[in-house]
Coordinates of C-alpha atoms and ligand atoms in Angstrom, one line a residue:
M1330 CA -36.3 21.3 -71.9
S1331 CA -33.1 21.3 -73.9
E1332 CA -33.2 25.1 -74.3
S1333 CA -33.0 25.6 -70.8
Y1334 CA -29.5 24.5 -70.2
D1335 CA -26.5 26.6 -70.4
L1336 CA -23.3 25.0 -70.9
A1337 CA -21.3 28.4 -70.3
A1338 CA -22.7 28.5 -67.0
A1339 CA -21.3 25.2 -66.0
V1340 CA -18.0 26.3 -67.4
A1341 CA -18.0 29.5 -65.4
V1342 CA -18.6 27.4 -61.9
L1343 CA -15.9 25.0 -63.1
D1344 CA -13.4 27.6 -64.0
S1345 CA -13.9 29.4 -60.8
A1346 CA -13.2 26.6 -58.7
R1347 CA -10.2 26.4 -56.0
S1348 CA -11.2 22.9 -55.3
V1349 CA -14.2 20.5 -56.5
T1350 CA -16.1 17.8 -54.9
V1351 CA -17.9 15.9 -57.4
L1352 CA -20.7 13.5 -56.0
C1353 CA -22.3 10.6 -57.7
H1354 CA -25.8 9.0 -56.8
V1355 CA -26.2 6.2 -54.4
Q1356 CA -25.6 2.8 -55.9
P1357 CA -23.5 4.0 -58.8
D1358 CA -23.9 3.1 -62.0
A1359 CA -21.4 3.7 -65.0
D1360 CA -23.1 7.0 -66.2
T1361 CA -22.6 8.8 -62.6
L1362 CA -19.4 7.2 -62.0
G1363 CA -17.8 7.5 -65.4
S1364 CA -19.1 11.5 -65.5
G1365 CA -17.7 12.1 -62.2
L1366 CA -14.2 10.4 -62.9
A1367 CA -14.1 12.1 -66.4
L1368 CA -14.5 15.5 -64.8
A1369 CA -12.1 14.5 -61.8
Q1370 CA -9.2 14.1 -64.5
V1371 CA -10.0 17.2 -66.4
L1372 CA -9.8 19.3 -63.2
N1373 CA -6.6 17.4 -62.0
R1374 CA -5.0 18.0 -65.4
R1375 CA -5.8 21.7 -64.6
G1376 CA -4.2 21.6 -61.2
V1377 CA -7.3 21.8 -59.2
P1378 CA -7.6 19.6 -56.2
V1379 CA -10.8 17.2 -56.8
R1380 CA -12.4 14.3 -55.2
V1381 CA -15.2 12.1 -56.1
A1382 CA -17.5 10.3 -53.7
F1383 CA -20.8 8.7 -53.4
A1384 CA -22.9 7.9 -50.1
E1385 CA -23.3 4.0 -50.5
P1386 CA -22.2 1.2 -51.0
A1387 CA -18.8 1.7 -49.3
A1388 CA -16.8 0.2 -52.3
V1389 CA -17.0 0.8 -56.3
P1390 CA -19.1 -1.8 -58.0
V1391 CA -16.8 -4.6 -59.3
S1392 CA -17.7 -3.9 -62.9
M1393 CA -16.5 -0.3 -62.8
R1394 CA -13.0 -0.8 -61.0
S1395 CA -11.1 -0.4 -64.2
L1396 CA -12.5 3.1 -65.0
P1397 CA -9.5 5.6 -65.1
G1398 CA -9.5 8.2 -62.4
R1399 CA -10.7 5.9 -59.5
E1400 CA -7.9 7.1 -57.5
F1401 CA -9.7 10.5 -57.0
I1402 CA -12.5 8.5 -55.2
V1403 CA -12.6 9.0 -51.4
A1404 CA -14.9 7.6 -48.9
A1405 CA -18.2 9.4 -48.0
K1406 CA -17.1 10.1 -44.2
D1407 CA -14.1 11.9 -45.9
V1408 CA -16.1 14.6 -47.6
P1409 CA -15.8 17.6 -45.6
R1410 CA -18.9 19.5 -44.3
E1411 CA -17.8 22.6 -46.3
V1412 CA -16.6 22.6 -49.7
D1413 CA -15.8 24.9 -52.4
V1414 CA -17.6 23.7 -55.8
L1415 CA -19.8 20.8 -55.3
V1416 CA -20.8 19.1 -58.7
A1417 CA -23.6 16.6 -58.7
V1418 CA -23.6 14.2 -61.8
D1419 CA -26.4 12.2 -62.9
C1420 CA -28.6 13.0 -59.6
G1421 CA -32.2 13.8 -60.5
S1422 CA -32.8 14.9 -56.9
A1423 CA -30.8 15.8 -53.8
G1424 CA -32.1 12.4 -52.4
R1425 CA -30.0 10.5 -54.8
L1426 CA -27.0 11.7 -52.9
G1427 CA -28.1 9.7 -50.1
S1428 CA -26.4 10.8 -46.8
L1429 CA -24.1 13.2 -48.7
R1430 CA -27.0 15.5 -49.5
D1431 CA -26.2 17.5 -46.6
R1432 CA -23.0 18.6 -48.3
L1433 CA -25.1 21.0 -50.5
D1434 CA -25.5 23.2 -47.8
G1435 CA -21.7 23.6 -46.9
A1436 CA -20.9 24.2 -50.6
R1437 CA -19.8 27.8 -51.9
V1438 CA -21.6 26.8 -55.0
S1439 CA -23.3 23.9 -56.1
L1440 CA -23.7 22.7 -60.0
V1441 CA -25.9 19.9 -61.1
L1442 CA -25.2 18.2 -64.3
D1443 CA -28.1 15.6 -65.2
H1444 CA -30.4 14.3 -67.9
H1445 CA -33.4 13.0 -65.8
S1446 CA -36.8 14.7 -66.8
S1447 CA -37.7 14.4 -63.2
N1448 CA -34.8 16.7 -62.0
T1449 CA -35.6 18.9 -59.2
R1450 CA -33.0 21.8 -60.0
F1451 CA -31.5 21.4 -56.6
G1452 CA -28.3 23.2 -57.4
A1453 CA -27.4 26.7 -57.3
V1454 CA -26.5 26.3 -60.9
N1455 CA -28.4 23.9 -62.8
V1456 CA -27.4 22.3 -66.4
I1457 CA -30.1 19.6 -67.1
D1458 CA -30.8 18.2 -70.7
E1459 CA -33.6 15.8 -70.5
T1460 CA -32.8 15.0 -74.3
A1461 CA -29.5 13.8 -73.5
E1462 CA -29.1 10.0 -73.7
S1463 CA -26.6 10.1 -70.9
T1464 CA -24.8 12.5 -68.3
A1465 CA -21.6 11.5 -69.8
G1466 CA -22.9 12.9 -73.2
L1467 CA -23.5 16.1 -71.4
V1468 CA -20.3 16.3 -69.8
A1469 CA -18.7 15.9 -73.3
R1470 CA -20.5 19.0 -74.1
V1471 CA -19.3 20.7 -71.2
L1472 CA -15.8 20.0 -71.9
D1473 CA -16.1 21.2 -75.5
A1474 CA -17.5 24.4 -74.5
W1475 CA -14.4 24.7 -72.0
G1476 CA -11.9 24.0 -74.4
E1477 CA -10.8 20.8 -72.7
P1478 CA -9.5 17.9 -75.0
I1479 CA -11.0 14.4 -74.2
D1480 CA -8.0 12.3 -73.9
R1481 CA -8.0 8.4 -73.9
D1482 CA -8.7 8.0 -70.2
I1483 CA -11.3 10.6 -70.2
A1484 CA -12.8 8.8 -73.3
H1485 CA -12.9 5.6 -71.4
C1486 CA -15.1 7.1 -68.5
L1487 CA -17.3 9.0 -71.1
Y1488 CA -17.8 5.8 -73.0
A1489 CA -18.9 3.7 -69.9
G1490 CA -21.7 6.2 -69.3
L1491 CA -22.7 6.3 -72.9
V1492 CA -22.7 2.7 -73.6
T1493 CA -24.5 1.9 -70.5
D1494 CA -27.2 4.6 -70.5
T1495 CA -28.0 3.6 -74.3
G1496 CA -28.1 0.0 -73.3
S1497 CA -25.5 -0.8 -76.0
F1498 CA -26.9 2.0 -78.1
K1499 CA -30.2 0.5 -78.2
W1500 CA -31.6 3.5 -77.0
A1501 CA -29.4 5.7 -78.9
R1502 CA -30.4 9.4 -79.7
P1503 CA -29.2 11.9 -82.5
G1504 CA -25.5 12.5 -81.6
S1505 CA -25.0 9.2 -79.6
H1506 CA -23.2 7.5 -82.3
A1507 CA -21.2 10.6 -83.3
L1508 CA -19.9 11.0 -79.7
A1509 CA -19.1 7.0 -79.6
E1510 CA -17.0 7.6 -82.7
R1511 CA -15.4 10.3 -81.2
L1512 CA -14.5 8.4 -78.1
L1513 CA -13.5 5.2 -79.8
A1514 CA -10.9 7.4 -82.0
T1515 CA -9.0 8.2 -79.0
G1516 CA -8.0 4.6 -78.9
I1517 CA -10.2 3.1 -76.2
D1518 CA -11.3 -0.7 -76.4
G1519 CA -14.9 -0.2 -76.8
P1520 CA -15.8 -3.9 -76.9
A1521 CA -13.8 -4.6 -73.7
I1522 CA -15.3 -1.6 -71.8
T1523 CA -18.6 -2.7 -72.8
R1524 CA -18.0 -6.5 -72.0
T1525 CA -16.7 -5.6 -68.4
L1526 CA -19.7 -3.3 -67.8
M1527 CA -22.6 -5.1 -69.4
D1528 CA -21.7 -8.7 -70.4
T1529 CA -19.8 -10.3 -67.5
H1530 CA -21.4 -12.2 -64.8
P1531 CA -20.5 -14.7 -62.4
F1532 CA -21.8 -18.2 -62.8
A1533 CA -24.1 -17.6 -59.9
W1534 CA -26.1 -15.3 -61.9
L1535 CA -27.8 -18.1 -64.0
P1536 CA -29.2 -20.1 -60.9
M1537 CA -30.4 -16.4 -59.5
L1538 CA -32.4 -15.8 -62.8
A1539 CA -33.7 -19.0 -62.8
R1540 CA -35.1 -18.6 -59.3
V1541 CA -36.4 -15.0 -59.7
L1542 CA -37.7 -15.3 -63.5
S1543 CA -39.8 -18.5 -62.4
S1544 CA -41.9 -16.3 -60.3
A1545 CA -42.8 -13.6 -63.1
Q1546 CA -46.3 -12.4 -63.4
L1547 CA -48.2 -10.8 -66.1
D1548 CA -51.0 -8.5 -65.5
R1549 CA -52.6 -7.7 -68.8
E1550 CA -55.1 -5.4 -67.5
A1551 CA -52.8 -2.9 -65.8
A1552 CA -52.2 0.5 -67.2
G1553 CA -55.3 0.7 -69.1
G1554 CA -54.6 -2.5 -70.8
A1555 CA -51.0 -1.7 -71.6
G1556 CA -49.8 -4.5 -69.3
L1557 CA -47.6 -5.0 -66.6
V1558 CA -44.9 -7.7 -65.9
Y1559 CA -43.0 -8.0 -62.8
V1560 CA -40.9 -10.0 -60.6
F1561 CA -39.7 -10.0 -57.1
V1562 CA -35.9 -10.3 -56.3
R1563 CA -36.0 -11.4 -52.5
R1564 CA -32.8 -11.1 -50.1
A1565 CA -32.3 -14.9 -50.4
D1566 CA -32.2 -14.6 -54.1
T1567 CA -29.1 -12.4 -54.3
A1568 CA -26.9 -13.7 -51.5
D1569 CA -24.3 -15.1 -54.0
V1570 CA -24.3 -12.1 -56.6
R1571 CA -23.4 -8.6 -57.0
S1572 CA -25.7 -5.3 -57.6
E1573 CA -24.7 -5.9 -61.2
E1574 CA -26.6 -9.2 -61.5
V1575 CA -29.5 -7.7 -59.5
E1576 CA -29.8 -4.7 -62.0
S1577 CA -29.7 -7.1 -65.0
V1578 CA -33.0 -8.6 -64.3
I1579 CA -35.1 -5.5 -65.4
D1580 CA -33.7 -5.9 -68.8
L1581 CA -35.1 -9.4 -69.5
I1582 CA -38.4 -8.8 -68.1
R1583 CA -38.8 -5.8 -70.1
T1584 CA -38.9 -7.8 -73.3
S1585 CA -42.2 -9.4 -72.8
A1586 CA -44.3 -8.6 -75.9
E1587 CA -47.6 -8.7 -73.7
A1588 CA -46.6 -5.7 -71.4
Q1589 CA -45.7 -2.2 -72.1
V1590 CA -44.6 -1.7 -68.4
A1591 CA -42.1 -4.0 -66.5
A1592 CA -41.4 -3.7 -62.8
V1593 CA -38.7 -5.3 -60.6
F1594 CA -39.0 -5.2 -56.8
K1595 CA -35.7 -5.6 -55.3
E1596 CA -35.6 -6.4 -51.5
T1597 CA -32.9 -4.4 -49.7
R1598 CA -30.1 -6.5 -48.6
S1599 CA -30.0 -5.1 -45.0
T1600 CA -33.7 -4.9 -44.3
S1601 CA -36.6 -7.1 -44.8
E1602 CA -39.7 -5.8 -46.8
S1603 CA -37.8 -2.7 -47.8
W1604 CA -37.4 -2.4 -51.4
T1605 CA -36.2 -0.4 -54.3
V1606 CA -38.4 -0.8 -57.4
S1607 CA -37.0 -0.5 -61.1
L1608 CA -39.8 0.5 -63.6
R1609 CA -39.4 0.4 -67.7
S1610 CA -41.8 1.2 -70.3
H1611 CA -42.0 1.4 -74.1
D1612 CA -44.3 2.7 -76.9
G1613 CA -46.9 0.3 -77.9
A1614 CA -47.6 -0.8 -81.6
N1615 CA -48.9 1.5 -84.0
G1616 CA -47.1 4.6 -82.2
V1617 CA -49.5 4.2 -79.1
P1618 CA -47.4 6.3 -76.5
G1619 CA -46.0 4.3 -73.7
V1620 CA -46.9 5.0 -70.0
D1621 CA -44.5 7.9 -68.6
V1622 CA -43.1 5.8 -65.7
S1623 CA -41.1 9.0 -64.7
K1624 CA -44.6 10.4 -63.5
V1625 CA -45.4 6.9 -61.9
A1626 CA -42.2 7.0 -59.7
M1627 CA -42.6 10.4 -58.7
A1628 CA -45.9 9.7 -57.5
L1629 CA -44.5 6.9 -55.3
G1630 CA -41.6 9.0 -54.1
G1631 CA -39.0 8.2 -56.6
G1632 CA -38.2 9.6 -60.1
G1633 CA -36.1 9.1 -63.5
H1634 CA -36.9 9.1 -67.3
R1635 CA -39.8 8.7 -69.2
Y1636 CA -39.1 5.1 -70.1
A1637 CA -36.8 4.2 -67.1
A1638 CA -37.5 5.3 -63.6
G1639 CA -37.5 4.0 -60.0
Y1640 CA -38.6 4.6 -56.3
S1641 CA -37.8 3.1 -52.9
T1642 CA -40.6 1.8 -50.7
T1643 CA -41.7 -0.8 -47.7
G1644 CA -44.3 -3.3 -47.2
T1645 CA -45.3 -6.7 -48.1
P1646 CA -45.3 -7.9 -51.7
E1647 CA -48.8 -7.7 -52.2
S1648 CA -49.2 -4.2 -50.9
L1649 CA -46.3 -3.3 -53.3
V1650 CA -48.1 -4.6 -56.4
A1651 CA -51.5 -2.8 -55.3
A1652 CA -49.8 0.4 -54.7
L1653 CA -48.0 0.3 -58.4
R1654 CA -51.2 -1.1 -59.8
A1655 CA -53.2 1.8 -58.5
E1656 CA -50.9 4.4 -59.8
L1657 CA -50.6 2.8 -63.0
G1658 CA -54.5 3.1 -63.5
Ligands
MN296 MN1 -27.6 8.5 -66.4

């Protein structure tokens, strides 16, 4: 609930910090990393030692390597067992920290900044606004409450989270455009940031899409007739491409007019028949409310937002579809 978050509590924690460890979620996206690097730059400016980390993969995704502040990123193994202030950004649950979740136990105080409706409030202080379009937008409000100005490099990081979590402003909410205007006014190159993060793929993306999309299935009866469209992305399909290309598939199949729910079953690159699953939904015509995929994902061990969620699972393709179908009703 939006009224349950307390920006002053977040400021008090950050203000008390002798040092800060910012943790982003596994398989980081531009919202978690942009939020983390924006905070890191502010803390560094204040003279507070800061590091940013995520459990996996080992390297920063290629599309995010131009984000300012990446010099604060350290390898997961270099995050000490005991830290002063730990801040988790854009993580709906402790599990999203992957192998770094145990660092919560060694923190003097932990602060969770997030916008997922499924957030489990796993910090000592939790500042959760599920009405925020992005964690970056929530970080901007924390900085305002703290009286910390947003300079051009910090704006670059926040814009990265804002533009990606709104799907290039397709899912903008009240305040999203006002924040974009403010960030752009610092002199950042918004089109270049967007192109780098969302609109640049290696050529190998095209044959990968051709293989994957040719297997798309439509189940009109799923979710009480709302319809389900889904595809499988097998390990063999992704050998030549980055995670960015794999993550792009959901945005294509979710456009199917005949289905309000879309799913992409992505086989883990290292392990056969181990999967992460992306879910999307939208409202139907005539205002019929869409399926809450956050609830579906939570029932299957994951979480997320009402219209965008995910989970991890194992099994054969047939068993995966059956489990999802059963949960959708
Ligand atoms: Mn986010």
